[in-house]
Amino acid sequence: MSHKRKVLQGSASNIVRVFLSMLVSLVLPPFLVHRMPPPEYSAWVLILQLSAYVNLLDFGLQTAIGKFVAEYDATNRHEASHGIVSTSFTILAVAATIACAAIAVMVWGVPKLFHQMPGALVPEVRVALFAVGLSTALALPFSTFLSTFVGLQQYVFPTAVATVSRVGSAAALIVLLLMHGSLVQLALVMAAFNVAAAVTQFLGWRRLLKARVAF
């Protein structure tokens, strides 16, 4: 692939991701606001926000992985490239373990953290926070594999994963809202997409690795 084509492909990938983020941000919130009671909507926002904190444990490793994989690939240092991927996965796996423990503490402390939450909503919030938070933590180490594609300047697969994950999860949530789905059901759908995206990243990386070895 020519340098010009790689640059254009990378630019197009970033544009698609930004467009999808904007589209989901414009379409999904109105359904959440109008289809969920205020207490449940507030709880859902809190669940997503608390789960998003897990990604802070990335420590910027995704950017570093892409940088070093690109550098090692350019100099044909494939063993070093494999080493950085393996080390990064291990570090993020440890971070994910810490995140799981933090999520467990937050699930246990929901009534203490949110005093104004209706008591009847606490059990649902606990289950929903556990599902979304745990799936986000489990998916954290698998971001290593997606960064590998970026480092090798292969942008189609990461863009496809992001597209299916964001659009698919948003569409599924909208359908559930139209069917008057519960907070727990929304959380389980979100968790399922998180896990599916993580597994897809790993399988895509394995396929890429086999193709490069065969080549």
Short mmCIF file of C-alpha atoms in Angstrom, two decimals:
data_model
loop_
_atom_site.label_atom_id
_atom_site.label_comp_id
_atom_site.label_asym_id
_atom_site.label_seq_id
_atom_site.Cartn_x
_atom_site.Cartn_y
_atom_site.Cartn_z
CA MET A 1 0.00 0.00 0.00
CA SER A 2 1.40 3.41 -0.98
CA HIS A 3 2.16 6.07 1.61
CA LYS A 4 -0.48 8.36 0.12
CA ARG A 5 -3.14 5.68 0.31
CA LYS A 6 -2.28 4.93 3.95
CA VAL A 7 -2.61 8.58 4.88
CA LEU A 8 -5.96 8.86 3.11
CA GLN A 9 -7.20 5.66 4.71
CA GLY A 10 -6.17 6.85 8.17
CA SER A 11 -7.86 10.21 7.65
CA ALA A 12 -11.03 8.57 6.38
CA SER A 13 -11.03 6.24 9.40
CA ASN A 14 -10.82 9.15 11.83
CA ILE A 15 -13.59 11.03 10.01
CA VAL A 16 -15.87 7.97 10.16
CA ARG A 17 -15.27 7.55 13.89
CA VAL A 18 -15.95 11.20 14.64
CA PHE A 19 -19.09 11.15 12.49
CA LEU A 20 -20.38 8.03 14.25
CA SER A 21 -19.73 9.53 17.67
CA MET A 22 -21.63 12.66 16.69
CA LEU A 23 -24.49 10.63 15.20
CA VAL A 24 -24.88 8.44 18.29
CA SER A 25 -24.64 11.51 20.54
CA LEU A 26 -27.43 13.21 18.59
CA VAL A 27 -29.78 10.24 18.19
CA LEU A 28 -29.53 8.20 21.41
CA PRO A 29 -29.96 10.83 24.21
CA PRO A 30 -33.47 11.92 23.11
CA PHE A 31 -34.67 8.31 23.37
CA LEU A 32 -33.09 7.96 26.80
CA VAL A 33 -34.63 11.21 28.06
CA HIS A 34 -38.13 10.58 26.75
CA ARG A 35 -38.35 6.82 27.33
CA MET A 36 -36.81 6.53 30.80
CA PRO A 37 -38.20 7.91 34.07
CA PRO A 38 -35.96 10.68 35.51
CA PRO A 39 -34.55 8.52 38.35
CA GLU A 40 -33.63 5.69 35.96
CA TYR A 41 -32.13 8.09 33.43
CA SER A 42 -30.02 9.70 36.15
CA ALA A 43 -28.90 6.26 37.32
CA TRP A 44 -28.01 5.24 33.75
CA VAL A 45 -25.83 8.33 33.29
CA LEU A 46 -24.06 7.59 36.58
CA ILE A 47 -23.48 3.97 35.57
CA LEU A 48 -21.92 4.97 32.25
CA GLN A 49 -19.78 7.64 33.90
CA LEU A 50 -18.48 5.36 36.63
CA SER A 51 -17.73 2.63 34.09
CA ALA A 52 -15.92 5.12 31.85
CA TYR A 53 -13.42 5.77 34.65
CA VAL A 54 -12.06 2.28 33.96
CA ASN A 55 -10.57 3.54 30.70
CA LEU A 56 -8.37 5.95 32.66
CA LEU A 57 -6.35 2.89 33.68
CA ASP A 58 -5.18 2.65 30.07
CA PHE A 59 -2.27 4.92 31.08
CA GLY A 60 -1.82 6.00 27.45
CA LEU A 61 -0.59 2.54 26.50
CA GLN A 62 -2.73 2.35 23.35
CA THR A 63 -0.86 5.29 21.84
CA ALA A 64 2.48 3.83 22.91
CA ILE A 65 1.63 0.43 21.43
CA GLY A 66 0.77 1.95 18.05
CA LYS A 67 3.98 3.99 18.06
CA PHE A 68 6.33 1.14 18.95
CA VAL A 69 4.62 -1.45 16.74
CA ALA A 70 4.99 0.94 13.79
CA GLU A 71 8.66 1.53 14.63
CA TYR A 72 9.50 -2.16 15.05
CA ASP A 73 7.58 -3.13 11.91
CA ALA A 74 9.49 -0.56 9.85
CA THR A 75 12.79 -2.07 11.01
CA ASN A 76 11.60 -5.71 10.76
CA ARG A 77 12.01 -6.24 14.53
CA HIS A 78 9.05 -8.58 14.79
CA GLU A 79 10.10 -10.20 18.07
CA ALA A 80 10.31 -6.79 19.73
CA SER A 81 6.87 -5.97 18.34
CA HIS A 82 5.41 -9.16 19.80
CA GLY A 83 7.11 -8.35 23.09
CA ILE A 84 5.56 -4.89 23.39
CA VAL A 85 2.11 -6.33 22.65
CA SER A 86 2.53 -9.10 25.23
CA THR A 87 3.86 -6.73 27.91
CA SER A 88 1.13 -4.17 27.29
CA PHE A 89 -1.57 -6.83 27.49
CA THR A 90 -0.18 -8.01 30.83
CA ILE A 91 -0.05 -4.48 32.25
CA LEU A 92 -3.61 -3.76 31.13
CA ALA A 93 -4.77 -7.12 32.51
CA VAL A 94 -3.42 -6.08 35.92
CA ALA A 95 -5.14 -2.70 35.52
CA ALA A 96 -8.37 -4.51 34.62
CA THR A 97 -8.10 -6.59 37.80
CA ILE A 98 -7.78 -3.40 39.84
CA ALA A 99 -10.76 -1.95 37.96
CA CYS A 100 -12.86 -5.03 38.74
CA ALA A 101 -12.08 -4.62 42.43
CA ALA A 102 -13.01 -0.93 42.27
CA ILE A 103 -16.28 -1.75 40.51
CA ALA A 104 -17.10 -4.32 43.19
CA VAL A 105 -16.54 -1.70 45.90
CA MET A 106 -18.74 0.82 44.06
CA VAL A 107 -21.49 -1.78 43.57
CA TRP A 108 -21.44 -2.54 47.29
CA GLY A 109 -21.44 1.16 48.20
CA VAL A 110 -24.19 2.38 45.86
CA PRO A 111 -26.55 3.43 48.68
CA LYS A 112 -23.74 5.32 50.43
CA LEU A 113 -22.42 6.96 47.27
CA PHE A 114 -25.84 8.14 46.08
CA HIS A 115 -27.96 9.06 49.10
CA GLN A 116 -30.79 10.57 47.06
CA MET A 117 -31.36 7.49 44.95
CA PRO A 118 -34.76 5.82 45.52
CA GLY A 119 -34.34 2.67 47.56
CA ALA A 120 -36.34 0.59 45.07
CA LEU A 121 -33.83 1.46 42.35
CA VAL A 122 -30.71 0.36 44.26
CA PRO A 123 -30.84 -3.38 43.34
CA GLU A 124 -31.19 -2.60 39.62
CA VAL A 125 -28.41 -0.04 39.74
CA ARG A 126 -26.11 -2.53 41.44
CA VAL A 127 -26.69 -5.18 38.80
CA ALA A 128 -26.41 -2.68 35.95
CA LEU A 129 -23.22 -1.11 37.31
CA PHE A 130 -21.70 -4.55 37.84
CA ALA A 131 -22.53 -5.65 34.27
CA VAL A 132 -21.34 -2.50 32.47
CA GLY A 133 -18.37 -1.86 34.73
CA LEU A 134 -17.11 -5.44 34.71
CA SER A 135 -17.45 -5.77 30.92
CA THR A 136 -15.58 -2.47 30.43
CA ALA A 137 -12.79 -3.69 32.70
CA LEU A 138 -12.56 -7.07 30.98
CA ALA A 139 -12.38 -5.36 27.58
CA LEU A 140 -9.51 -3.09 28.65
CA PRO A 141 -6.57 -5.46 27.92
CA PHE A 142 -7.99 -6.36 24.52
CA SER A 143 -7.56 -2.78 23.31
CA THR A 144 -3.91 -3.82 22.91
CA PHE A 145 -4.78 -5.77 19.80
CA LEU A 146 -6.69 -2.92 18.17
CA SER A 147 -3.71 -0.62 18.73
CA THR A 148 -1.58 -3.13 16.83
CA PHE A 149 -3.67 -2.56 13.71
CA VAL A 150 -3.21 1.19 14.06
CA GLY A 151 0.55 0.76 14.43
CA LEU A 152 0.63 -1.33 11.25
CA GLN A 153 -1.46 1.35 9.50
CA GLN A 154 -4.33 -1.04 8.86
CA TYR A 155 -7.33 1.09 9.69
CA VAL A 156 -10.22 -0.84 8.13
CA PHE A 157 -10.57 -3.37 10.93
CA PRO A 158 -10.50 -0.87 13.85
CA THR A 159 -13.02 1.31 12.05
CA ALA A 160 -15.29 -1.66 11.38
CA VAL A 161 -15.14 -2.74 15.05
CA ALA A 162 -15.90 0.80 16.23
CA THR A 163 -18.77 1.13 13.75
CA VAL A 164 -20.47 -2.12 14.66
CA SER A 165 -19.93 -1.59 18.39
CA ARG A 166 -21.18 2.01 18.62
CA VAL A 167 -23.97 1.86 16.07
CA GLY A 168 -25.04 -1.64 17.02
CA SER A 169 -25.20 -0.91 20.74
CA ALA A 170 -27.05 2.37 20.15
CA ALA A 171 -29.58 0.65 17.89
CA ALA A 172 -30.09 -2.17 20.39
CA LEU A 173 -30.62 0.31 23.22
CA ILE A 174 -33.17 2.24 21.16
CA VAL A 175 -35.09 -0.97 20.42
CA LEU A 176 -35.09 -1.87 24.10
CA LEU A 177 -36.31 1.60 25.04
CA LEU A 178 -39.14 1.32 22.52
CA MET A 179 -40.04 -2.01 24.15
CA HIS A 180 -39.91 -0.40 27.62
CA GLY A 181 -36.82 -2.34 28.63
CA SER A 182 -35.53 -2.12 32.17
CA LEU A 183 -32.30 -0.58 33.41
CA VAL A 184 -30.78 -4.01 33.88
CA GLN A 185 -31.66 -5.04 30.33
CA LEU A 186 -30.02 -1.90 28.94
CA ALA A 187 -26.90 -2.65 30.96
CA LEU A 188 -26.74 -6.28 29.82
CA VAL A 189 -26.97 -5.18 26.18
CA MET A 190 -24.17 -2.68 26.69
CA ALA A 191 -22.07 -5.32 28.45
CA ALA A 192 -22.67 -7.83 25.65
CA PHE A 193 -21.40 -5.37 23.04
CA ASN A 194 -18.33 -4.59 25.17
CA VAL A 195 -17.44 -8.27 25.46
CA ALA A 196 -18.20 -8.95 21.77
CA ALA A 197 -15.94 -6.08 20.71
CA ALA A 198 -13.12 -7.40 22.91
CA VAL A 199 -13.40 -10.92 21.49
CA THR A 200 -13.53 -9.55 17.93
CA GLN A 201 -10.36 -7.54 18.52
CA PHE A 202 -8.53 -10.64 19.72
CA LEU A 203 -9.74 -12.80 16.83
CA GLY A 204 -8.85 -10.08 14.33
CA TRP A 205 -5.35 -9.80 15.78
CA ARG A 206 -4.86 -13.59 15.60
CA ARG A 207 -5.92 -13.59 11.98
CA LEU A 208 -3.57 -10.71 11.23
CA LEU A 209 -0.70 -12.49 12.96
CA LYS A 210 -1.28 -15.70 10.99
CA ALA A 211 -1.47 -13.78 7.72
CA ARG A 212 1.82 -11.98 8.42
CA VAL A 213 3.56 -15.22 9.41
CA ALA A 214 2.32 -16.94 6.24
CA PHE A 215 3.45 -13.95 4.18
#
